[in-house]
């Protein structure tokens, strides 16, 4: 049994334990705590009343794909044909699966900067491919270094995974690094699998760049996105994949064979999210900015170091100075303070000295949970 698998199993055991505490505060989970905006719910209700029999192609209704095309051009500066280059999916998770299986055949390898979202490993295993892991480092803010990528490439690598902002490390790939990574992909005839799900959640002076928007990128890049994070629509199953038409034929065929079209209700909800009022989405972005500052201030007070979270909804925290592994410290925090932060070993076997802490609680609960963590650290003799 690998260390990664042990970490994953402990991770789920901790979740079950936390559910047994009435006062538990979960500071690791990645689901937004906001309510879905009312106009999106109203569109879903209207669809349930009047559109349940409406047919849809596997890739989604055309008005929705047109709205996705408009959004991607406006936000990501990438142009896609809604007729042939967009497939609407059952959330980001299906988008991830379709993207990987469309790109990776049996025996192919995917180069993955680590740490990363571990469902990519499951999808590659399903495709009977392999993972080539490349470490990133907190002292470099978990940067995906193009030269390190070049040195890591081995025979059989078919595609390069670029998740920006990254989960769990919260790093953002700069425009310059993205362009250099595209050049490496061109040189070695690699596909690029881009995960843009946190593209609206970047902080300070950082900005998101999609590889599909850069010179030489679009023709070799499949990109996923979803509304779950930015519009508080986890559970609505509203994601998509974009890419050049020749690659998207495979994505569409897989979508048709595996699940067919999404629920017409979720499609009209997504259409309302993309074309309706945006004020609540912007308010959520502002809340994440404030919460991020609260988390970082408390972590500084506890003496933790971390790669500065440049985007996303979380911070990856180095706990090595405690003398405990992330799993041991998570367990102690949960036992003594009823606070759950996620152990880094569940994301990558080389990251057992890290915790993932998210911003996805109201500000008062964040302060409460972080204050409880600080009392545990003081009892250990390592807090300030």
JSON list of C-alpha atoms in Angstrom, two decimals, residues 154-366:
[
{"chain": "A", "resi": 154, "resn": "UNK", "atom": "CA", "xyz": [10.71, 10.89, -20.58]},
{"chain": "A", "resi": 155, "resn": "UNK", "atom": "CA", "xyz": [9.72, 8.57, -23.38]},
{"chain": "A", "resi": 156, "resn": "UNK", "atom": "CA", "xyz": [5.99, 7.96, -23.60]},
{"chain": "A", "resi": 157, "resn": "UNK", "atom": "CA", "xyz": [4.83, 11.30, -22.22]},
{"chain": "A", "resi": 158, "resn": "UNK", "atom": "CA", "xyz": [1.87, 12.27, -24.37]},
{"chain": "A", "resi": 159, "resn": "UNK", "atom": "CA", "xyz": [0.48, 15.28, -22.51]},
{"chain": "A", "resi": 160, "resn": "UNK", "atom": "CA", "xyz": [1.30, 17.95, -19.93]},
{"chain": "A", "resi": 161, "resn": "UNK", "atom": "CA", "xyz": [-1.16, 18.87, -17.16]},
{"chain": "A", "resi": 162, "resn": "UNK", "atom": "CA", "xyz": [-1.39, 22.57, -16.26]},
{"chain": "A", "resi": 163, "resn": "UNK", "atom": "CA", "xyz": [-3.77, 23.44, -13.39]},
{"chain": "A", "resi": 164, "resn": "UNK", "atom": "CA", "xyz": [-3.70, 27.18, -12.74]},
{"chain": "A", "resi": 165, "resn": "UNK", "atom": "CA", "xyz": [-4.59, 28.26, -10.11]},
{"chain": "A", "resi": 166, "resn": "UNK", "atom": "CA", "xyz": [-3.45, 24.95, -8.71]},
{"chain": "A", "resi": 167, "resn": "UNK", "atom": "CA", "xyz": [-5.28, 22.72, -6.25]},
{"chain": "A", "resi": 168, "resn": "UNK", "atom": "CA", "xyz": [-3.98, 22.33, -3.53]},
{"chain": "A", "resi": 169, "resn": "UNK", "atom": "CA", "xyz": [-0.90, 24.57, -3.85]},
{"chain": "A", "resi": 170, "resn": "UNK", "atom": "CA", "xyz": [-2.79, 27.73, -4.99]},
{"chain": "A", "resi": 171, "resn": "UNK", "atom": "CA", "xyz": [-0.03, 28.72, -7.42]},
{"chain": "A", "resi": 172, "resn": "UNK", "atom": "CA", "xyz": [-0.66, 30.58, -10.69]},
{"chain": "A", "resi": 173, "resn": "UNK", "atom": "CA", "xyz": [1.34, 29.91, -13.85]},
{"chain": "A", "resi": 174, "resn": "UNK", "atom": "CA", "xyz": [2.57, 33.20, -15.28]},
{"chain": "A", "resi": 175, "resn": "UNK", "atom": "CA", "xyz": [1.95, 34.18, -18.90]},
{"chain": "A", "resi": 176, "resn": "UNK", "atom": "CA", "xyz": [5.68, 33.90, -19.61]},
{"chain": "A", "resi": 177, "resn": "UNK", "atom": "CA", "xyz": [5.90, 30.41, -18.15]},
{"chain": "A", "resi": 178, "resn": "UNK", "atom": "CA", "xyz": [2.76, 29.34, -20.01]},
{"chain": "A", "resi": 179, "resn": "UNK", "atom": "CA", "xyz": [4.32, 30.46, -23.30]},
{"chain": "A", "resi": 180, "resn": "UNK", "atom": "CA", "xyz": [7.52, 28.55, -22.55]},
{"chain": "A", "resi": 181, "resn": "UNK", "atom": "CA", "xyz": [5.53, 25.44, -21.59]},
{"chain": "A", "resi": 182, "resn": "UNK", "atom": "CA", "xyz": [3.68, 25.67, -24.91]},
{"chain": "A", "resi": 183, "resn": "UNK", "atom": "CA", "xyz": [7.05, 25.84, -26.70]},
{"chain": "A", "resi": 184, "resn": "UNK", "atom": "CA", "xyz": [8.13, 22.65, -24.90]},
{"chain": "A", "resi": 185, "resn": "UNK", "atom": "CA", "xyz": [4.86, 20.99, -25.91]},
{"chain": "A", "resi": 186, "resn": "UNK", "atom": "CA", "xyz": [5.45, 22.00, -29.53]},
{"chain": "A", "resi": 187, "resn": "UNK", "atom": "CA", "xyz": [9.02, 20.73, -29.44]},
{"chain": "A", "resi": 188, "resn": "UNK", "atom": "CA", "xyz": [7.97, 17.31, -28.09]},
{"chain": "A", "resi": 189, "resn": "UNK", "atom": "CA", "xyz": [4.56, 17.10, -29.84]},
{"chain": "A", "resi": 190, "resn": "UNK", "atom": "CA", "xyz": [2.66, 17.05, -26.54]},
{"chain": "A", "resi": 191, "resn": "UNK", "atom": "CA", "xyz": [-0.96, 17.81, -25.85]},
{"chain": "A", "resi": 192, "resn": "UNK", "atom": "CA", "xyz": [-1.74, 20.23, -23.02]},
{"chain": "A", "resi": 193, "resn": "UNK", "atom": "CA", "xyz": [-4.54, 19.51, -20.54]},
{"chain": "A", "resi": 194, "resn": "UNK", "atom": "CA", "xyz": [-5.45, 22.82, -18.91]},
{"chain": "A", "resi": 195, "resn": "UNK", "atom": "CA", "xyz": [-7.63, 23.12, -15.81]},
{"chain": "A", "resi": 196, "resn": "UNK", "atom": "CA", "xyz": [-9.00, 26.67, -15.54]},
{"chain": "A", "resi": 197, "resn": "UNK", "atom": "CA", "xyz": [-11.64, 26.03, -12.88]},
{"chain": "A", "resi": 198, "resn": "UNK", "atom": "CA", "xyz": [-10.28, 28.73, -10.54]},
{"chain": "A", "resi": 199, "resn": "UNK", "atom": "CA", "xyz": [-9.59, 31.28, -13.28]},
{"chain": "A", "resi": 200, "resn": "UNK", "atom": "CA", "xyz": [-11.77, 33.97, -11.67]},
{"chain": "A", "resi": 201, "resn": "UNK", "atom": "CA", "xyz": [-10.13, 33.57, -8.26]},
{"chain": "A", "resi": 202, "resn": "UNK", "atom": "CA", "xyz": [-6.71, 35.22, -8.39]},
{"chain": "A", "resi": 203, "resn": "UNK", "atom": "CA", "xyz": [-5.22, 37.63, -5.85]},
{"chain": "A", "resi": 204, "resn": "UNK", "atom": "CA", "xyz": [-2.86, 40.57, -5.44]},
{"chain": "A", "resi": 205, "resn": "UNK", "atom": "CA", "xyz": [-1.11, 41.33, -8.74]},
{"chain": "A", "resi": 206, "resn": "UNK", "atom": "CA", "xyz": [-1.41, 37.84, -10.18]},
{"chain": "A", "resi": 207, "resn": "UNK", "atom": "CA", "xyz": [-3.46, 37.13, -13.29]},
{"chain": "A", "resi": 208, "resn": "UNK", "atom": "CA", "xyz": [-4.70, 33.97, -14.93]},
{"chain": "A", "resi": 209, "resn": "UNK", "atom": "CA", "xyz": [-3.57, 33.02, -18.43]},
{"chain": "A", "resi": 210, "resn": "UNK", "atom": "CA", "xyz": [-5.07, 30.13, -20.35]},
{"chain": "A", "resi": 211, "resn": "UNK", "atom": "CA", "xyz": [-2.61, 28.31, -22.64]},
{"chain": "A", "resi": 212, "resn": "UNK", "atom": "CA", "xyz": [-5.33, 28.15, -25.31]},
{"chain": "A", "resi": 213, "resn": "UNK", "atom": "CA", "xyz": [-5.08, 31.94, -25.59]},
{"chain": "A", "resi": 214, "resn": "UNK", "atom": "CA", "xyz": [-1.36, 31.99, -26.40]},
{"chain": "A", "resi": 215, "resn": "UNK", "atom": "CA", "xyz": [0.60, 31.51, -29.60]},
{"chain": "A", "resi": 216, "resn": "UNK", "atom": "CA", "xyz": [0.76, 27.83, -30.51]},
{"chain": "A", "resi": 217, "resn": "UNK", "atom": "CA", "xyz": [-1.47, 26.82, -27.62]},
{"chain": "A", "resi": 218, "resn": "UNK", "atom": "CA", "xyz": [-5.00, 26.41, -28.91]},
{"chain": "A", "resi": 219, "resn": "UNK", "atom": "CA", "xyz": [-4.32, 23.70, -31.49]},
{"chain": "A", "resi": 220, "resn": "UNK", "atom": "CA", "xyz": [-2.89, 21.33, -28.85]},
{"chain": "A", "resi": 221, "resn": "UNK", "atom": "CA", "xyz": [-4.88, 22.24, -25.70]},
{"chain": "A", "resi": 222, "resn": "UNK", "atom": "CA", "xyz": [-7.99, 20.80, -24.11]},
{"chain": "A", "resi": 223, "resn": "UNK", "atom": "CA", "xyz": [-9.31, 23.03, -21.32]},
{"chain": "A", "resi": 224, "resn": "UNK", "atom": "CA", "xyz": [-11.86, 22.30, -18.62]},
{"chain": "A", "resi": 225, "resn": "UNK", "atom": "CA", "xyz": [-13.86, 24.71, -16.53]},
{"chain": "A", "resi": 226, "resn": "UNK", "atom": "CA", "xyz": [-17.02, 24.69, -14.42]},
{"chain": "A", "resi": 227, "resn": "UNK", "atom": "CA", "xyz": [-19.40, 26.99, -12.57]},
{"chain": "A", "resi": 228, "resn": "UNK", "atom": "CA", "xyz": [-19.15, 25.16, -9.24]},
{"chain": "A", "resi": 229, "resn": "UNK", "atom": "CA", "xyz": [-16.50, 27.38, -7.63]},
{"chain": "A", "resi": 230, "resn": "UNK", "atom": "CA", "xyz": [-17.20, 30.84, -9.02]},
{"chain": "A", "resi": 231, "resn": "UNK", "atom": "CA", "xyz": [-21.02, 30.66, -8.89]},
{"chain": "A", "resi": 232, "resn": "UNK", "atom": "CA", "xyz": [-21.47, 28.39, -5.84]},
{"chain": "A", "resi": 233, "resn": "UNK", "atom": "CA", "xyz": [-22.98, 25.66, -8.04]},
{"chain": "A", "resi": 234, "resn": "UNK", "atom": "CA", "xyz": [-21.36, 22.54, -6.61]},
{"chain": "A", "resi": 235, "resn": "UNK", "atom": "CA", "xyz": [-23.87, 19.72, -7.18]},
{"chain": "A", "resi": 236, "resn": "UNK", "atom": "CA", "xyz": [-25.52, 21.35, -10.20]},
{"chain": "A", "resi": 237, "resn": "UNK", "atom": "CA", "xyz": [-23.11, 19.48, -12.54]},
{"chain": "A", "resi": 238, "resn": "UNK", "atom": "CA", "xyz": [-22.24, 22.39, -14.80]},
{"chain": "A", "resi": 239, "resn": "UNK", "atom": "CA", "xyz": [-18.85, 22.06, -16.50]},
{"chain": "A", "resi": 240, "resn": "UNK", "atom": "CA", "xyz": [-17.37, 22.11, -19.97]},
{"chain": "A", "resi": 241, "resn": "UNK", "atom": "CA", "xyz": [-14.41, 21.23, -22.14]},
{"chain": "A", "resi": 242, "resn": "UNK", "atom": "CA", "xyz": [-13.11, 23.43, -24.95]},
{"chain": "A", "resi": 243, "resn": "UNK", "atom": "CA", "xyz": [-10.53, 22.59, -27.59]},
{"chain": "A", "resi": 244, "resn": "UNK", "atom": "CA", "xyz": [-9.76, 22.40, -31.30]},
{"chain": "A", "resi": 245, "resn": "UNK", "atom": "CA", "xyz": [-12.38, 20.63, -33.37]},
{"chain": "A", "resi": 246, "resn": "UNK", "atom": "CA", "xyz": [-10.21, 17.62, -34.22]},
{"chain": "A", "resi": 247, "resn": "UNK", "atom": "CA", "xyz": [-9.64, 16.83, -30.52]},
{"chain": "A", "resi": 248, "resn": "UNK", "atom": "CA", "xyz": [-13.19, 17.70, -29.50]},
{"chain": "A", "resi": 249, "resn": "UNK", "atom": "CA", "xyz": [-14.64, 15.01, -31.79]},
{"chain": "A", "resi": 250, "resn": "UNK", "atom": "CA", "xyz": [-13.22, 12.45, -29.37]},
{"chain": "A", "resi": 251, "resn": "UNK", "atom": "CA", "xyz": [-14.52, 14.37, -26.33]},
{"chain": "A", "resi": 252, "resn": "UNK", "atom": "CA", "xyz": [-18.03, 14.57, -27.81]},
{"chain": "A", "resi": 253, "resn": "UNK", "atom": "CA", "xyz": [-18.06, 10.88, -28.73]},
{"chain": "A", "resi": 254, "resn": "UNK", "atom": "CA", "xyz": [-17.00, 9.93, -25.21]},
{"chain": "A", "resi": 255, "resn": "UNK", "atom": "CA", "xyz": [-19.65, 12.21, -23.71]},
{"chain": "A", "resi": 256, "resn": "UNK", "atom": "CA", "xyz": [-22.33, 10.66, -25.92]},
{"chain": "A", "resi": 257, "resn": "UNK", "atom": "CA", "xyz": [-21.29, 7.13, -24.99]},
{"chain": "A", "resi": 258, "resn": "UNK", "atom": "CA", "xyz": [-20.78, 7.65, -21.26]},
{"chain": "A", "resi": 259, "resn": "UNK", "atom": "CA", "xyz": [-23.59, 9.91, -20.09]},
{"chain": "A", "resi": 260, "resn": "UNK", "atom": "CA", "xyz": [-25.33, 11.59, -23.01]},
{"chain": "A", "resi": 261, "resn": "UNK", "atom": "CA", "xyz": [-26.58, 15.16, -22.61]},
{"chain": "A", "resi": 262, "resn": "UNK", "atom": "CA", "xyz": [-26.75, 16.81, -19.21]},
{"chain": "A", "resi": 263, "resn": "UNK", "atom": "CA", "xyz": [-30.06, 17.39, -17.50]},
{"chain": "A", "resi": 264, "resn": "UNK", "atom": "CA", "xyz": [-31.90, 20.14, -19.32]},
{"chain": "A", "resi": 265, "resn": "UNK", "atom": "CA", "xyz": [-32.48, 21.72, -15.91]},
{"chain": "A", "resi": 266, "resn": "UNK", "atom": "CA", "xyz": [-28.76, 22.11, -15.20]},
{"chain": "A", "resi": 267, "resn": "UNK", "atom": "CA", "xyz": [-28.23, 23.43, -18.72]},
{"chain": "A", "resi": 268, "resn": "UNK", "atom": "CA", "xyz": [-30.71, 26.26, -18.29]},
{"chain": "A", "resi": 269, "resn": "UNK", "atom": "CA", "xyz": [-29.34, 26.97, -14.81]},
{"chain": "A", "resi": 270, "resn": "UNK", "atom": "CA", "xyz": [-25.87, 27.29, -16.33]},
{"chain": "A", "resi": 271, "resn": "UNK", "atom": "CA", "xyz": [-27.20, 29.52, -19.09]},
{"chain": "A", "resi": 272, "resn": "UNK", "atom": "CA", "xyz": [-28.72, 31.82, -16.46]},
{"chain": "A", "resi": 273, "resn": "UNK", "atom": "CA", "xyz": [-25.45, 31.90, -14.53]},
{"chain": "A", "resi": 274, "resn": "UNK", "atom": "CA", "xyz": [-23.46, 32.93, -17.60]},
{"chain": "A", "resi": 275, "resn": "UNK", "atom": "CA", "xyz": [-25.94, 35.46, -19.04]},
{"chain": "A", "resi": 276, "resn": "UNK", "atom": "CA", "xyz": [-27.70, 36.81, -15.94]},
{"chain": "A", "resi": 277, "resn": "UNK", "atom": "CA", "xyz": [-26.68, 39.25, -13.18]},
{"chain": "A", "resi": 278, "resn": "UNK", "atom": "CA", "xyz": [-23.08, 38.91, -12.03]},
{"chain": "A", "resi": 279, "resn": "UNK", "atom": "CA", "xyz": [-23.18, 40.95, -8.82]},
{"chain": "A", "resi": 280, "resn": "UNK", "atom": "CA", "xyz": [-23.37, 37.97, -6.45]},
{"chain": "A", "resi": 281, "resn": "UNK", "atom": "CA", "xyz": [-20.47, 36.26, -8.18]},
{"chain": "A", "resi": 282, "resn": "UNK", "atom": "CA", "xyz": [-18.37, 39.41, -7.75]},
{"chain": "A", "resi": 283, "resn": "UNK", "atom": "CA", "xyz": [-19.44, 39.63, -4.10]},
{"chain": "A", "resi": 284, "resn": "UNK", "atom": "CA", "xyz": [-18.18, 36.07, -3.56]},
{"chain": "A", "resi": 285, "resn": "UNK", "atom": "CA", "xyz": [-14.84, 37.05, -5.07]},
{"chain": "A", "resi": 286, "resn": "UNK", "atom": "CA", "xyz": [-14.58, 39.94, -2.62]},
{"chain": "A", "resi": 287, "resn": "UNK", "atom": "CA", "xyz": [-15.43, 37.65, 0.29]},
{"chain": "A", "resi": 288, "resn": "UNK", "atom": "CA", "xyz": [-12.66, 35.23, -0.70]},
{"chain": "A", "resi": 289, "resn": "UNK", "atom": "CA", "xyz": [-10.19, 38.12, -0.75]},
{"chain": "A", "resi": 290, "resn": "UNK", "atom": "CA", "xyz": [-11.12, 39.06, 2.84]},
{"chain": "A", "resi": 291, "resn": "UNK", "atom": "CA", "xyz": [-11.13, 35.48, 4.06]},
{"chain": "A", "resi": 292, "resn": "UNK", "atom": "CA", "xyz": [-7.73, 34.82, 2.53]},
{"chain": "A", "resi": 293, "resn": "UNK", "atom": "CA", "xyz": [-6.29, 37.68, 4.57]},
{"chain": "A", "resi": 294, "resn": "UNK", "atom": "CA", "xyz": [-7.86, 36.31, 7.76]},
{"chain": "A", "resi": 295, "resn": "UNK", "atom": "CA", "xyz": [-6.35, 32.86, 7.14]},
{"chain": "A", "resi": 296, "resn": "UNK", "atom": "CA", "xyz": [-2.88, 34.20, 6.33]},
{"chain": "A", "resi": 297, "resn": "UNK", "atom": "CA", "xyz": [-2.84, 36.49, 9.36]},
{"chain": "A", "resi": 298, "resn": "UNK", "atom": "CA", "xyz": [-3.68, 33.58, 11.68]},
{"chain": "A", "resi": 299, "resn": "UNK", "atom": "CA", "xyz": [-1.14, 31.28, 10.03]},
{"chain": "A", "resi": 300, "resn": "UNK", "atom": "CA", "xyz": [1.52, 33.95, 10.47]},
{"chain": "A", "resi": 301, "resn": "UNK", "atom": "CA", "xyz": [0.60, 34.23, 14.15]},
{"chain": "A", "resi": 302, "resn": "UNK", "atom": "CA", "xyz": [0.99, 30.46, 14.53]},
{"chain": "A", "resi": 303, "resn": "UNK", "atom": "CA", "xyz": [4.43, 30.51, 12.96]},
{"chain": "A", "resi": 304, "resn": "UNK", "atom": "CA", "xyz": [3.49, 28.54, 9.86]},
{"chain": "A", "resi": 305, "resn": "UNK", "atom": "CA", "xyz": [5.16, 29.02, 6.49]},
{"chain": "A", "resi": 306, "resn": "UNK", "atom": "CA", "xyz": [3.39, 28.47, 3.18]},
{"chain": "A", "resi": 307, "resn": "UNK", "atom": "CA", "xyz": [3.58, 29.10, -0.51]},
{"chain": "A", "resi": 308, "resn": "UNK", "atom": "CA", "xyz": [1.70, 32.39, -0.87]},
{"chain": "A", "resi": 309, "resn": "UNK", "atom": "CA", "xyz": [-1.72, 31.51, -2.31]},
{"chain": "A", "resi": 310, "resn": "UNK", "atom": "CA", "xyz": [-1.85, 33.33, -5.63]},
{"chain": "A", "resi": 311, "resn": "UNK", "atom": "CA", "xyz": [-5.29, 32.00, -6.59]},
{"chain": "A", "resi": 312, "resn": "UNK", "atom": "CA", "xyz": [-8.00, 29.49, -5.73]},
{"chain": "A", "resi": 313, "resn": "UNK", "atom": "CA", "xyz": [-9.67, 29.01, -2.37]},
{"chain": "A", "resi": 314, "resn": "UNK", "atom": "CA", "xyz": [-6.99, 27.49, -0.19]},
{"chain": "A", "resi": 315, "resn": "UNK", "atom": "CA", "xyz": [-3.46, 27.69, 1.18]},
{"chain": "A", "resi": 316, "resn": "UNK", "atom": "CA", "xyz": [-0.93, 24.84, 1.40]},
{"chain": "A", "resi": 317, "resn": "UNK", "atom": "CA", "xyz": [0.76, 25.11, 4.78]},
{"chain": "A", "resi": 318, "resn": "UNK", "atom": "CA", "xyz": [4.15, 23.70, 5.81]},
{"chain": "A", "resi": 319, "resn": "UNK", "atom": "CA", "xyz": [3.84, 22.02, 9.24]},
{"chain": "A", "resi": 320, "resn": "UNK", "atom": "CA", "xyz": [7.27, 20.38, 9.33]},
{"chain": "A", "resi": 321, "resn": "UNK", "atom": "CA", "xyz": [8.43, 22.58, 12.24]},
{"chain": "A", "resi": 322, "resn": "UNK", "atom": "CA", "xyz": [5.88, 20.86, 14.52]},
{"chain": "A", "resi": 323, "resn": "UNK", "atom": "CA", "xyz": [7.77, 17.57, 14.33]},
{"chain": "A", "resi": 324, "resn": "UNK", "atom": "CA", "xyz": [4.51, 15.88, 13.30]},
{"chain": "A", "resi": 325, "resn": "UNK", "atom": "CA", "xyz": [3.30, 14.63, 9.93]},
{"chain": "A", "resi": 326, "resn": "UNK", "atom": "CA", "xyz": [0.29, 16.37, 8.39]},
{"chain": "A", "resi": 327, "resn": "UNK", "atom": "CA", "xyz": [-1.84, 13.32, 9.16]},
{"chain": "A", "resi": 328, "resn": "UNK", "atom": "CA", "xyz": [-0.76, 13.32, 12.81]},
{"chain": "A", "resi": 329, "resn": "UNK", "atom": "CA", "xyz": [-1.36, 17.05, 13.17]},
{"chain": "A", "resi": 330, "resn": "UNK", "atom": "CA", "xyz": [-4.74, 16.84, 11.40]},
{"chain": "A", "resi": 331, "resn": "UNK", "atom": "CA", "xyz": [-5.76, 14.09, 13.78]},
{"chain": "A", "resi": 332, "resn": "UNK", "atom": "CA", "xyz": [-4.67, 16.10, 16.80]},
{"chain": "A", "resi": 333, "resn": "UNK", "atom": "CA", "xyz": [-6.45, 19.24, 15.60]},
{"chain": "A", "resi": 334, "resn": "UNK", "atom": "CA", "xyz": [-9.62, 17.24, 15.10]},
{"chain": "A", "resi": 335, "resn": "UNK", "atom": "CA", "xyz": [-9.41, 15.37, 18.41]},
{"chain": "A", "resi": 336, "resn": "UNK", "atom": "CA", "xyz": [-8.60, 18.40, 20.55]},
{"chain": "A", "resi": 337, "resn": "UNK", "atom": "CA", "xyz": [-10.18, 21.32, 18.69]},
{"chain": "A", "resi": 338, "resn": "UNK", "atom": "CA", "xyz": [-12.81, 19.70, 16.43]},
{"chain": "A", "resi": 339, "resn": "UNK", "atom": "CA", "xyz": [-11.19, 21.45, 13.45]},
{"chain": "A", "resi": 340, "resn": "UNK", "atom": "CA", "xyz": [-10.41, 19.55, 10.26]},
{"chain": "A", "resi": 341, "resn": "UNK", "atom": "CA", "xyz": [-7.65, 20.66, 7.91]},
{"chain": "A", "resi": 342, "resn": "UNK", "atom": "CA", "xyz": [-6.77, 18.26, 5.10]},
{"chain": "A", "resi": 343, "resn": "UNK", "atom": "CA", "xyz": [-3.46, 16.38, 5.23]},
{"chain": "A", "resi": 344, "resn": "UNK", "atom": "CA", "xyz": [-1.19, 17.02, 2.26]},
{"chain": "A", "resi": 345, "resn": "UNK", "atom": "CA", "xyz": [-0.24, 13.36, 2.00]},
{"chain": "A", "resi": 346, "resn": "UNK", "atom": "CA", "xyz": [-3.68, 12.72, 0.51]},
{"chain": "A", "resi": 347, "resn": "UNK", "atom": "CA", "xyz": [-2.66, 14.83, -2.51]},
{"chain": "A", "resi": 348, "resn": "UNK", "atom": "CA", "xyz": [0.87, 13.59, -3.09]},
{"chain": "A", "resi": 349, "resn": "UNK", "atom": "CA", "xyz": [3.17, 11.25, -1.24]},
{"chain": "A", "resi": 350, "resn": "UNK", "atom": "CA", "xyz": [5.92, 13.86, -1.10]},
{"chain": "A", "resi": 351, "resn": "UNK", "atom": "CA", "xyz": [3.69, 16.40, 0.68]},
{"chain": "A", "resi": 352, "resn": "UNK", "atom": "CA", "xyz": [3.11, 14.82, 4.09]},
{"chain": "A", "resi": 353, "resn": "UNK", "atom": "CA", "xyz": [4.55, 17.93, 5.77]},
{"chain": "A", "resi": 354, "resn": "UNK", "atom": "CA", "xyz": [1.66, 20.08, 4.50]},
{"chain": "A", "resi": 355, "resn": "UNK", "atom": "CA", "xyz": [-1.95, 20.86, 5.37]},
{"chain": "A", "resi": 356, "resn": "UNK", "atom": "CA", "xyz": [-4.54, 22.28, 2.97]},
{"chain": "A", "resi": 357, "resn": "UNK", "atom": "CA", "xyz": [-6.67, 24.97, 4.58]},
{"chain": "A", "resi": 358, "resn": "UNK", "atom": "CA", "xyz": [-9.51, 26.56, 2.61]},
{"chain": "A", "resi": 359, "resn": "UNK", "atom": "CA", "xyz": [-11.30, 29.92, 2.82]},
{"chain": "A", "resi": 360, "resn": "UNK", "atom": "CA", "xyz": [-14.75, 28.35, 2.51]},
{"chain": "A", "resi": 361, "resn": "UNK", "atom": "CA", "xyz": [-16.35, 29.29, 5.82]},
{"chain": "A", "resi": 362, "resn": "UNK", "atom": "CA", "xyz": [-17.97, 32.55, 6.98]},
{"chain": "A", "resi": 363, "resn": "UNK", "atom": "CA", "xyz": [-15.50, 34.95, 8.53]},
{"chain": "A", "resi": 364, "resn": "UNK", "atom": "CA", "xyz": [-16.60, 34.34, 12.12]},
{"chain": "A", "resi": 365, "resn": "UNK", "atom": "CA", "xyz": [-16.28, 30.56, 11.72]},
{"chain": "A", "resi": 366, "resn": "UNK", "atom": "CA", "xyz": [-12.90, 30.98, 10.05]}
]
